[in-house]
PDB file of C-alpha atoms in Angstrom:
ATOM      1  CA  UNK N   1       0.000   0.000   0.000  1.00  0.00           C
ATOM      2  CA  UNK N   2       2.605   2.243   0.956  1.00  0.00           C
ATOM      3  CA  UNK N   3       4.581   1.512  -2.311  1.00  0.00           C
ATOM      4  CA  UNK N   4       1.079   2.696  -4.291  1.00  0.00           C
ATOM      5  CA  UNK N   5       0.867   5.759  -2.291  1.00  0.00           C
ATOM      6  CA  UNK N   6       4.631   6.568  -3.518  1.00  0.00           C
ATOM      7  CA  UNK N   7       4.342   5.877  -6.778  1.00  0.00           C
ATOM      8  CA  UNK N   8       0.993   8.297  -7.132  1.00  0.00           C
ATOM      9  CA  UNK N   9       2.715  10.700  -5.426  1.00  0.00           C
ATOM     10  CA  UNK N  10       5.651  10.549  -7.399  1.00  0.00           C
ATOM     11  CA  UNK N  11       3.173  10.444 -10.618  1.00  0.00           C
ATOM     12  CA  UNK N  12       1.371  13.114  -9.678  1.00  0.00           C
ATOM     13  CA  UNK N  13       4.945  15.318  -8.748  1.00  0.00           C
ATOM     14  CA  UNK N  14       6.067  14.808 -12.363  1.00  0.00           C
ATOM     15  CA  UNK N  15       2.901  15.408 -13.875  1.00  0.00           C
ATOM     16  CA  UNK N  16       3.069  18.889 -12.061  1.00  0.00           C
ATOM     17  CA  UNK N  17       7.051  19.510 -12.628  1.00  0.00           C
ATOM     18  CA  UNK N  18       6.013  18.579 -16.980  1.00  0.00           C
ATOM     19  CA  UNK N  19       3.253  21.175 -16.228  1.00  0.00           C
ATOM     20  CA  UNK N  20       5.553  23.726 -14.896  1.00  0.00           C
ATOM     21  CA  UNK N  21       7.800  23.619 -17.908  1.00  0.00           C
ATOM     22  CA  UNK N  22       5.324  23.316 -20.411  1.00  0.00           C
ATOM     23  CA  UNK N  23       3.948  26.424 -19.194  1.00  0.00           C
ATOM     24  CA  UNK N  24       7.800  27.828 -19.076  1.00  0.00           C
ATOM     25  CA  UNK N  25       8.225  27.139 -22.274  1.00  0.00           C
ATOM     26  CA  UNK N  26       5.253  28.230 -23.780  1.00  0.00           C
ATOM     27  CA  UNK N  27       5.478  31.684 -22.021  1.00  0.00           C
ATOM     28  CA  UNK N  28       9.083  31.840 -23.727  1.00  0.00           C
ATOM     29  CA  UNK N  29       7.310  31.014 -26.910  1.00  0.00           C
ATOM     30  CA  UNK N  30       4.667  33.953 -26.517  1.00  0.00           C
ATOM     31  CA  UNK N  31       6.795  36.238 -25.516  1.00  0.00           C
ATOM     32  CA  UNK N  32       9.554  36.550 -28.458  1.00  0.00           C
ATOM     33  CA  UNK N  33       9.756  40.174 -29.232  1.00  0.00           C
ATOM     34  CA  UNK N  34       9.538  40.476 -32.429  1.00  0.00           C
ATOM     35  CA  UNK N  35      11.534  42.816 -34.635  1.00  0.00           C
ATOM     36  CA  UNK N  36      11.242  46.142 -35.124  1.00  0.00           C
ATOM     37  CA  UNK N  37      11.245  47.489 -38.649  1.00  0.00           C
ATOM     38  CA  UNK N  38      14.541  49.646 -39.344  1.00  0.00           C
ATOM     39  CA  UNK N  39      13.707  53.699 -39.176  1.00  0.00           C
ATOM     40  CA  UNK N  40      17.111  54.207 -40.759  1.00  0.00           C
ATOM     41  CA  UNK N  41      17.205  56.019 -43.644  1.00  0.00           C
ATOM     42  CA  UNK N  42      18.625  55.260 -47.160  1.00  0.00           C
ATOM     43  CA  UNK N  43      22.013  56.309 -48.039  1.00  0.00           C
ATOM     44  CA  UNK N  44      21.910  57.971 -51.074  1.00  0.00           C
ATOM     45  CA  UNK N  45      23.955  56.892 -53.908  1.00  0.00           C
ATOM     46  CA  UNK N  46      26.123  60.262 -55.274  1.00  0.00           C
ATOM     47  CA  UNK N  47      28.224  60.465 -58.380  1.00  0.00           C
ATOM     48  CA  UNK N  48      31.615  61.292 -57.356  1.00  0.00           C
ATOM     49  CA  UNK N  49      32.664  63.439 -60.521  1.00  0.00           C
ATOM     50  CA  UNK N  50      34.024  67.219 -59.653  1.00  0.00           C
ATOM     51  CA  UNK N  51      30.874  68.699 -61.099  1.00  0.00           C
ATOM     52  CA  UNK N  52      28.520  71.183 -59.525  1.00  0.00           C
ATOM     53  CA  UNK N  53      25.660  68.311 -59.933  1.00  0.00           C
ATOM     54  CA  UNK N  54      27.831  65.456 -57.918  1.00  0.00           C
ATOM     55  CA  UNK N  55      29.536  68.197 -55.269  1.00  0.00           C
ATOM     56  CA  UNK N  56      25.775  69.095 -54.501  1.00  0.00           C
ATOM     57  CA  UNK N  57      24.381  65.657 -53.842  1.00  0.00           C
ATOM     58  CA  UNK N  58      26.950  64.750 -51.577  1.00  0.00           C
ATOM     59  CA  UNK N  59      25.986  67.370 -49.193  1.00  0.00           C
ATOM     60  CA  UNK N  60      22.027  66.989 -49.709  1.00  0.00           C
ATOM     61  CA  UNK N  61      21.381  69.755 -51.655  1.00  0.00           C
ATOM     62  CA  UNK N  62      19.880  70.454 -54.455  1.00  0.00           C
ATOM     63  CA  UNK N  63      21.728  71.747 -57.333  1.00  0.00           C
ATOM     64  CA  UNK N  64      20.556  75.228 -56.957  1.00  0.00           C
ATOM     65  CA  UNK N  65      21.046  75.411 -53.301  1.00  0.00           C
ATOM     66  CA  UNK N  66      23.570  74.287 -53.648  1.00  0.00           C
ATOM     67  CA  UNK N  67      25.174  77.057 -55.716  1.00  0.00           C
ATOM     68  CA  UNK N  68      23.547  80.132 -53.549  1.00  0.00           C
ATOM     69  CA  UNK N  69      25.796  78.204 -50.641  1.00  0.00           C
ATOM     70  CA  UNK N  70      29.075  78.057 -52.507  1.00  0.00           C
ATOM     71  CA  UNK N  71      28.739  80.743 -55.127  1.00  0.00           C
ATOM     72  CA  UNK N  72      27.463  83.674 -52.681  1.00  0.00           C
ATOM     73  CA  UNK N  73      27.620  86.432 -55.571  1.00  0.00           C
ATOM     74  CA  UNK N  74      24.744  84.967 -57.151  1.00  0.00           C
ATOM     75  CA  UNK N  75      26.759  83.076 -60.426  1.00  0.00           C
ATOM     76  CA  UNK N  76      24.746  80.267 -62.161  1.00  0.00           C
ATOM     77  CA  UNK N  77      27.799  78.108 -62.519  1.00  0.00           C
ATOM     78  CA  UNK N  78      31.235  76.523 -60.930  1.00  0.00           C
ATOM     79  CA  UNK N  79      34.269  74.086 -61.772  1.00  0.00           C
ATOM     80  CA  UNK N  80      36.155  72.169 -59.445  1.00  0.00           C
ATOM     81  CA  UNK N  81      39.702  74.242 -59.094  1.00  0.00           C
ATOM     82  CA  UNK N  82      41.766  72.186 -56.726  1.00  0.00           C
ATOM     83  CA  UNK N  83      41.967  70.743 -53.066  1.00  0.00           C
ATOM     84  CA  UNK N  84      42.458  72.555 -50.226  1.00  0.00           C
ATOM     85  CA  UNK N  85      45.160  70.726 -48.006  1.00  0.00           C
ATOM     86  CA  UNK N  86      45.055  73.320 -44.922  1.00  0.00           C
ATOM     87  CA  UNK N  87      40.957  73.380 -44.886  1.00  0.00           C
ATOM     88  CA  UNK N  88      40.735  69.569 -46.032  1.00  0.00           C
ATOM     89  CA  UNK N  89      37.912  71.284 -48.905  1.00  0.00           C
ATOM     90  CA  UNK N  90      37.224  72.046 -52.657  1.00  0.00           C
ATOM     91  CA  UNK N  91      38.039  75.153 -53.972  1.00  0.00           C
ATOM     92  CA  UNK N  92      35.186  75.871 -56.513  1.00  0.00           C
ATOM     93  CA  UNK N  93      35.430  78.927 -59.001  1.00  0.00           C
ATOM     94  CA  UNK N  94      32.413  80.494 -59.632  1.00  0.00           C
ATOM     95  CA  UNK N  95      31.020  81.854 -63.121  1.00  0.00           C
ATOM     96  CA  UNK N  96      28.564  83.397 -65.051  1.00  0.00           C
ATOM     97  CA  UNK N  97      27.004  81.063 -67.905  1.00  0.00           C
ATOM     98  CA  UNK N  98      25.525  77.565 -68.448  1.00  0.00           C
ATOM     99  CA  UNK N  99      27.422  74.250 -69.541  1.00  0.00           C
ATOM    100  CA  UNK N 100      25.337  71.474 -70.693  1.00  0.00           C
ATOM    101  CA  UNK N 101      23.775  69.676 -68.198  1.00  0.00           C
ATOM    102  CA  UNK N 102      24.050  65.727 -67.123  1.00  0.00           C
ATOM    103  CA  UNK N 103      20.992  64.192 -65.482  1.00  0.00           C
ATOM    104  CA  UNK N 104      20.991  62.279 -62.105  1.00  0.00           C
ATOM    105  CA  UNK N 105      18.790  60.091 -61.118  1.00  0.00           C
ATOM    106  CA  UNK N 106      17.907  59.664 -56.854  1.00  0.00           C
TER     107      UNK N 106
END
């Protein structure tokens, strides 16, 4: 009798131990975060020819914005002069008149 009593006892101790980690595991299951969708945004892809056109989209700008920023006096056009060791920058000379223009997509 006594060996019956054990062995329901012990039956009834795994039965709750399984339930425990079924639960556990489930839970675990449940609770997987899931991911988060990236809010990064898109690095844009920039010619890297020493044209007004290029020069501008690697700082964001639009072409005419970016003239009024480097070309202060108001001129419609600039070419790449040289590199500026001391000031790690482009020297751009500004001028008056139009060049024909190249296209670039975003």
């Amino acid at each position: 009798m006594k060996t019956l009593l054990w062995c329901r006892v012990a039956a009834q101790a795994g039965r709750t131990i399984l339930m425990v980690l079924l639960v556990v595991i489930a839970g675990q299951l449940a609770g997987c975060a899931k991911s988060q969708p990236c809010a990064c945004e898109v690095p844009r892809a920039c010619c890297r020819g020493l044209v007004p056109q290029c020069a501008a989209c690697e700082e964001g700008l639009t072409l005419d914005a970016w003239l009024k920023k480097t070309c202060p006096d108001g001129e419609t056009d600039a070419h790449y002069e040289r590199w500026d060791e001391e000031t790690q920058k482009a020297i751009w000379v500004c001028d008056e008149g139009t060049r024909q223009s190249i296209q670039i997509s975003d």
